[in-house]
Amino acid sequence: MNTQPIVESRRPSWGRLAGCLALLVVVSWGLGAFAAFPLMLSGEEEAVLVIAFKHVAAFEREDRGRSSEEMEKLPRHMRPQNPERSRTGKRVDTLLQVELDGRRLIEKTFRPSGLRHDGPTFAYEELAVSPGRHRLVVSLADAGGPEKGSRRWRFEKEVEIRPSQVLLVEFSEEAGLTLM
């Protein structure tokens, strides 16, 4: 009679377990070393102003909406629940301007995402600034100007910037531009 098991053992050997443990310890020590000495991309005497936003711009050209017959043909899970969200079309560009003490740091145009430029606009900018007391002015606007009824947000504030400080200016539709 054969006493061999039908399925061979899959338990790793003690050597393999010790090797995995050693690898885990080395990686943990490496991560600890990087955490103790963080990477500084800006100088110690500089501060960083970060502008980050996701903005859904107005439509430049709105595509025709679907008729009720077309909506009925769609599967139930693909029908828009909100008629406002069912609108599509090309969106306008978004303009960002940042001034520090009357000196323009950046003036940039951002295109909407998507193949047809119908998605939201995403932006992330880092600007090196000198420490001290400054007048910060940030404006965000839909391209086209006020004559086309475009929306505009403006943030203006006197800020005290310390060395190695990171200031974050972010945007939300409800609150507009805010400084954190």
PDB file of C-alpha atoms in Angstrom:
ATOM      1  CA  MET A   1       0.000   0.000   0.000  1.00  0.00           C
ATOM      2  CA  ASN A   2       1.304   3.464  -1.002  1.00  0.00           C
ATOM      3  CA  THR A   3       1.323   6.145   1.764  1.00  0.00           C
ATOM      4  CA  GLN A   4       2.364   9.015  -0.513  1.00  0.00           C
ATOM      5  CA  PRO A   5      -0.086  11.968  -0.463  1.00  0.00           C
ATOM      6  CA  ILE A   6      -2.197  12.383  -3.586  1.00  0.00           C
ATOM      7  CA  VAL A   7      -1.463  16.141  -3.799  1.00  0.00           C
ATOM      8  CA  GLU A   8       2.076  17.249  -3.122  1.00  0.00           C
ATOM      9  CA  SER A   9       2.717  19.806  -0.401  1.00  0.00           C
ATOM     10  CA  ARG A  10       2.669  23.483  -1.406  1.00  0.00           C
ATOM     11  CA  ARG A  11       4.193  24.747   1.825  1.00  0.00           C
ATOM     12  CA  PRO A  12       7.298  26.865   1.074  1.00  0.00           C
ATOM     13  CA  SER A  13      10.620  25.786   2.482  1.00  0.00           C
ATOM     14  CA  TRP A  14      12.163  27.530   5.509  1.00  0.00           C
ATOM     15  CA  GLY A  15      14.821  29.069   3.276  1.00  0.00           C
ATOM     16  CA  ARG A  16      12.226  30.654   1.024  1.00  0.00           C
ATOM     17  CA  LEU A  17      10.309  32.040   4.046  1.00  0.00           C
ATOM     18  CA  ALA A  18      13.543  33.500   5.477  1.00  0.00           C
ATOM     19  CA  GLY A  19      14.337  35.131   2.104  1.00  0.00           C
ATOM     20  CA  CYS A  20      10.893  36.766   1.924  1.00  0.00           C
ATOM     21  CA  LEU A  21      11.255  38.021   5.486  1.00  0.00           C
ATOM     22  CA  ALA A  22      14.705  39.483   4.708  1.00  0.00           C
ATOM     23  CA  LEU A  23      13.337  41.221   1.599  1.00  0.00           C
ATOM     24  CA  LEU A  24      10.444  42.667   3.616  1.00  0.00           C
ATOM     25  CA  VAL A  25      12.829  44.039   6.261  1.00  0.00           C
ATOM     26  CA  VAL A  26      15.122  45.648   3.646  1.00  0.00           C
ATOM     27  CA  VAL A  27      12.201  47.321   1.847  1.00  0.00           C
ATOM     28  CA  SER A  28      10.758  48.571   5.160  1.00  0.00           C
ATOM     29  CA  TRP A  29      14.090  50.071   6.207  1.00  0.00           C
ATOM     30  CA  GLY A  30      14.436  51.716   2.770  1.00  0.00           C
ATOM     31  CA  LEU A  31      10.983  53.308   3.069  1.00  0.00           C
ATOM     32  CA  GLY A  32      11.830  54.495   6.582  1.00  0.00           C
ATOM     33  CA  ALA A  33      15.039  56.117   5.317  1.00  0.00           C
ATOM     34  CA  PHE A  34      13.158  57.969   2.539  1.00  0.00           C
ATOM     35  CA  ALA A  35      10.539  59.131   5.052  1.00  0.00           C
ATOM     36  CA  ALA A  36      13.252  60.481   7.389  1.00  0.00           C
ATOM     37  CA  PHE A  37      14.944  62.454   4.590  1.00  0.00           C
ATOM     38  CA  PRO A  38      12.169  63.772   2.292  1.00  0.00           C
ATOM     39  CA  LEU A  39      12.923  64.989  -1.218  1.00  0.00           C
ATOM     40  CA  MET A  40      12.921  68.799  -1.426  1.00  0.00           C
ATOM     41  CA  LEU A  41      12.445  70.057  -4.983  1.00  0.00           C
ATOM     42  CA  SER A  42      12.470  73.737  -4.059  1.00  0.00           C
ATOM     43  CA  GLY A  43      15.134  75.579  -2.110  1.00  0.00           C
ATOM     44  CA  GLU A  44      14.883  75.905   1.667  1.00  0.00           C
ATOM     45  CA  GLU A  45      14.448  79.670   1.376  1.00  0.00           C
ATOM     46  CA  GLU A  46      11.641  79.385  -1.196  1.00  0.00           C
ATOM     47  CA  ALA A  47       7.959  78.692  -0.821  1.00  0.00           C
ATOM     48  CA  VAL A  48       5.664  77.008  -3.338  1.00  0.00           C
ATOM     49  CA  LEU A  49       2.293  78.212  -4.582  1.00  0.00           C
ATOM     50  CA  VAL A  50       0.209  75.318  -5.931  1.00  0.00           C
ATOM     51  CA  ILE A  51      -2.857  75.913  -8.081  1.00  0.00           C
ATOM     52  CA  ALA A  52      -5.070  72.886  -8.629  1.00  0.00           C
ATOM     53  CA  PHE A  53      -8.552  72.744 -10.058  1.00  0.00           C
ATOM     54  CA  LYS A  54     -11.160  70.749 -11.906  1.00  0.00           C
ATOM     55  CA  HIS A  55     -13.558  73.047 -13.722  1.00  0.00           C
ATOM     56  CA  VAL A  56     -16.556  72.238 -15.912  1.00  0.00           C
ATOM     57  CA  ALA A  57     -16.576  75.113 -18.387  1.00  0.00           C
ATOM     58  CA  ALA A  58     -19.578  76.438 -20.268  1.00  0.00           C
ATOM     59  CA  PHE A  59     -20.494  75.093 -23.696  1.00  0.00           C
ATOM     60  CA  GLU A  60     -19.006  76.809 -26.728  1.00  0.00           C
ATOM     61  CA  ARG A  61     -21.212  74.825 -29.036  1.00  0.00           C
ATOM     62  CA  GLU A  62     -23.900  72.539 -27.697  1.00  0.00           C
ATOM     63  CA  ASP A  63     -24.820  69.413 -29.653  1.00  0.00           C
ATOM     64  CA  ARG A  64     -28.446  68.689 -30.272  1.00  0.00           C
ATOM     65  CA  GLY A  65     -30.165  66.787 -27.502  1.00  0.00           C
ATOM     66  CA  ARG A  66     -31.716  63.380 -27.884  1.00  0.00           C
ATOM     67  CA  SER A  67     -35.393  63.147 -28.685  1.00  0.00           C
ATOM     68  CA  SER A  68     -37.763  61.244 -26.410  1.00  0.00           C
ATOM     69  CA  GLU A  69     -37.879  58.396 -28.995  1.00  0.00           C
ATOM     70  CA  GLU A  70     -34.074  58.127 -28.910  1.00  0.00           C
ATOM     71  CA  MET A  71     -34.143  58.123 -25.107  1.00  0.00           C
ATOM     72  CA  GLU A  72     -36.683  55.283 -25.092  1.00  0.00           C
ATOM     73  CA  LYS A  73     -34.413  53.194 -27.333  1.00  0.00           C
ATOM     74  CA  LEU A  74     -31.550  53.456 -24.828  1.00  0.00           C
ATOM     75  CA  PRO A  75     -31.273  50.748 -22.157  1.00  0.00           C
ATOM     76  CA  ARG A  76     -32.702  51.940 -18.862  1.00  0.00           C
ATOM     77  CA  HIS A  77     -29.299  52.123 -17.145  1.00  0.00           C
ATOM     78  CA  MET A  78     -27.902  54.407 -19.901  1.00  0.00           C
ATOM     79  CA  ARG A  79     -30.658  57.016 -19.762  1.00  0.00           C
ATOM     80  CA  PRO A  80     -29.608  60.244 -18.047  1.00  0.00           C
ATOM     81  CA  GLN A  81     -31.415  60.756 -14.758  1.00  0.00           C
ATOM     82  CA  ASN A  82     -30.977  64.516 -14.914  1.00  0.00           C
ATOM     83  CA  PRO A  83     -31.814  66.313 -18.196  1.00  0.00           C
ATOM     84  CA  GLU A  84     -29.161  68.952 -17.373  1.00  0.00           C
ATOM     85  CA  ARG A  85     -26.455  66.262 -17.415  1.00  0.00           C
ATOM     86  CA  SER A  86     -27.576  64.848 -20.742  1.00  0.00           C
ATOM     87  CA  ARG A  87     -26.302  67.939 -22.588  1.00  0.00           C
ATOM     88  CA  THR A  88     -23.108  67.502 -24.584  1.00  0.00           C
ATOM     89  CA  GLY A  89     -20.977  69.630 -26.851  1.00  0.00           C
ATOM     90  CA  LYS A  90     -17.645  71.358 -27.102  1.00  0.00           C
ATOM     91  CA  ARG A  91     -16.669  73.348 -24.007  1.00  0.00           C
ATOM     92  CA  VAL A  92     -14.740  76.622 -23.941  1.00  0.00           C
ATOM     93  CA  ASP A  93     -11.156  76.923 -22.749  1.00  0.00           C
ATOM     94  CA  THR A  94     -10.364  78.031 -19.195  1.00  0.00           C
ATOM     95  CA  LEU A  95      -8.058  80.966 -18.506  1.00  0.00           C
ATOM     96  CA  LEU A  96      -5.887  81.135 -15.372  1.00  0.00           C
ATOM     97  CA  GLN A  97      -3.996  84.248 -14.230  1.00  0.00           C
ATOM     98  CA  VAL A  98      -1.848  84.504 -11.100  1.00  0.00           C
ATOM     99  CA  GLU A  99      -0.321  87.777  -9.910  1.00  0.00           C
ATOM    100  CA  LEU A 100       1.941  88.359  -6.919  1.00  0.00           C
ATOM    101  CA  ASP A 101       2.418  92.009  -5.889  1.00  0.00           C
ATOM    102  CA  GLY A 102       1.172  93.172  -9.307  1.00  0.00           C
ATOM    103  CA  ARG A 103       3.703  90.982 -11.171  1.00  0.00           C
ATOM    104  CA  ARG A 104       2.116  88.324 -13.381  1.00  0.00           C
ATOM    105  CA  LEU A 105       3.500  84.873 -12.503  1.00  0.00           C
ATOM    106  CA  ILE A 106       1.410  82.873 -14.940  1.00  0.00           C
ATOM    107  CA  GLU A 107      -1.211  83.430 -17.593  1.00  0.00           C
ATOM    108  CA  LYS A 108      -2.234  80.157 -19.143  1.00  0.00           C
ATOM    109  CA  THR A 109      -5.102  78.672 -21.138  1.00  0.00           C
ATOM    110  CA  PHE A 110      -6.258  75.136 -20.373  1.00  0.00           C
ATOM    111  CA  ARG A 111      -8.263  73.002 -22.816  1.00  0.00           C
ATOM    112  CA  PRO A 112     -11.140  70.786 -21.680  1.00  0.00           C
ATOM    113  CA  SER A 113     -10.426  67.067 -21.505  1.00  0.00           C
ATOM    114  CA  GLY A 114     -11.917  64.493 -23.825  1.00  0.00           C
ATOM    115  CA  LEU A 115     -11.528  63.655 -27.470  1.00  0.00           C
ATOM    116  CA  ARG A 116     -14.201  66.197 -28.429  1.00  0.00           C
ATOM    117  CA  HIS A 117     -13.173  68.668 -25.678  1.00  0.00           C
ATOM    118  CA  ASP A 118     -16.441  68.014 -23.884  1.00  0.00           C
ATOM    119  CA  GLY A 119     -15.092  67.025 -20.463  1.00  0.00           C
ATOM    120  CA  PRO A 120     -13.933  68.980 -17.435  1.00  0.00           C
ATOM    121  CA  THR A 121     -10.729  71.006 -17.424  1.00  0.00           C
ATOM    122  CA  PHE A 122      -8.001  69.769 -15.070  1.00  0.00           C
ATOM    123  CA  ALA A 123      -5.007  71.875 -14.069  1.00  0.00           C
ATOM    124  CA  TYR A 124      -2.068  71.637 -11.676  1.00  0.00           C
ATOM    125  CA  GLU A 125       0.624  74.310 -11.509  1.00  0.00           C
ATOM    126  CA  GLU A 126       3.486  74.826  -9.033  1.00  0.00           C
ATOM    127  CA  LEU A 127       5.104  78.245  -8.776  1.00  0.00           C
ATOM    128  CA  ALA A 128       8.163  79.109  -6.680  1.00  0.00           C
ATOM    129  CA  VAL A 129       7.635  82.297  -4.649  1.00  0.00           C
ATOM    130  CA  SER A 130       9.815  84.214  -2.231  1.00  0.00           C
ATOM    131  CA  PRO A 131       8.842  84.353   1.453  1.00  0.00           C
ATOM    132  CA  GLY A 132       7.373  87.516   2.923  1.00  0.00           C
ATOM    133  CA  ARG A 133       4.175  89.519   2.812  1.00  0.00           C
ATOM    134  CA  HIS A 134       2.572  89.551  -0.646  1.00  0.00           C
ATOM    135  CA  ARG A 135      -0.651  90.535  -2.398  1.00  0.00           C
ATOM    136  CA  LEU A 136      -1.933  87.424  -4.211  1.00  0.00           C
ATOM    137  CA  VAL A 137      -4.471  87.733  -7.023  1.00  0.00           C
ATOM    138  CA  VAL A 138      -5.767  84.614  -8.790  1.00  0.00           C
ATOM    139  CA  SER A 139      -8.451  84.716 -11.464  1.00  0.00           C
ATOM    140  CA  LEU A 140     -10.121  81.879 -13.327  1.00  0.00           C
ATOM    141  CA  ALA A 141     -12.492  82.462 -16.230  1.00  0.00           C
ATOM    142  CA  ASP A 142     -14.196  80.751 -19.116  1.00  0.00           C
ATOM    143  CA  ALA A 143     -12.735  81.955 -22.417  1.00  0.00           C
ATOM    144  CA  GLY A 144     -14.891  84.289 -24.450  1.00  0.00           C
ATOM    145  CA  GLY A 145     -15.024  87.257 -22.110  1.00  0.00           C
ATOM    146  CA  PRO A 146     -17.950  88.873 -20.299  1.00  0.00           C
ATOM    147  CA  GLU A 147     -19.632  89.881 -23.566  1.00  0.00           C
ATOM    148  CA  LYS A 148     -20.372  86.188 -24.231  1.00  0.00           C
ATOM    149  CA  GLY A 149     -21.684  85.676 -20.700  1.00  0.00           C
ATOM    150  CA  SER A 150     -18.670  83.681 -19.519  1.00  0.00           C
ATOM    151  CA  ARG A 151     -18.205  82.988 -15.850  1.00  0.00           C
ATOM    152  CA  ARG A 152     -15.305  84.478 -13.869  1.00  0.00           C
ATOM    153  CA  TRP A 153     -13.913  83.880 -10.376  1.00  0.00           C
ATOM    154  CA  ARG A 154     -11.390  86.097  -8.640  1.00  0.00           C
ATOM    155  CA  PHE A 155      -9.450  85.649  -5.411  1.00  0.00           C
ATOM    156  CA  GLU A 156      -7.496  88.518  -3.899  1.00  0.00           C
ATOM    157  CA  LYS A 157      -5.775  88.395  -0.523  1.00  0.00           C
ATOM    158  CA  GLU A 158      -2.787  89.682   1.420  1.00  0.00           C
ATOM    159  CA  VAL A 159      -0.763  86.602   2.462  1.00  0.00           C
ATOM    160  CA  GLU A 160       2.238  86.022   4.723  1.00  0.00           C
ATOM    161  CA  ILE A 161       4.456  83.339   3.194  1.00  0.00           C
ATOM    162  CA  ARG A 162       7.080  81.516   5.275  1.00  0.00           C
ATOM    163  CA  PRO A 163      10.142  79.716   3.865  1.00  0.00           C
ATOM    164  CA  SER A 164       9.396  76.121   2.722  1.00  0.00           C
ATOM    165  CA  GLN A 165       5.652  76.749   3.008  1.00  0.00           C
ATOM    166  CA  VAL A 166       3.283  75.280   0.433  1.00  0.00           C
ATOM    167  CA  LEU A 167       0.188  77.372  -0.317  1.00  0.00           C
ATOM    168  CA  LEU A 168      -2.649  75.636  -2.138  1.00  0.00           C
ATOM    169  CA  VAL A 169      -5.183  77.545  -4.200  1.00  0.00           C
ATOM    170  CA  GLU A 170      -8.032  75.292  -5.226  1.00  0.00           C
ATOM    171  CA  PHE A 171     -11.328  75.747  -6.993  1.00  0.00           C
ATOM    172  CA  SER A 172     -14.847  74.453  -6.501  1.00  0.00           C
ATOM    173  CA  GLU A 173     -18.018  75.569  -8.246  1.00  0.00           C
ATOM    174  CA  GLU A 174     -19.698  76.324  -4.910  1.00  0.00           C
ATOM    175  CA  ALA A 175     -16.901  78.155  -3.060  1.00  0.00           C
ATOM    176  CA  GLY A 176     -14.924  79.522  -6.012  1.00  0.00           C
ATOM    177  CA  LEU A 177     -11.167  79.994  -5.515  1.00  0.00           C
ATOM    178  CA  THR A 178      -9.944  79.339  -1.964  1.00  0.00           C
ATOM    179  CA  LEU A 179      -6.535  79.396  -0.261  1.00  0.00           C
ATOM    180  CA  MET A 180      -5.490  76.562   2.017  1.00  0.00           C
TER     181      MET A 180
END
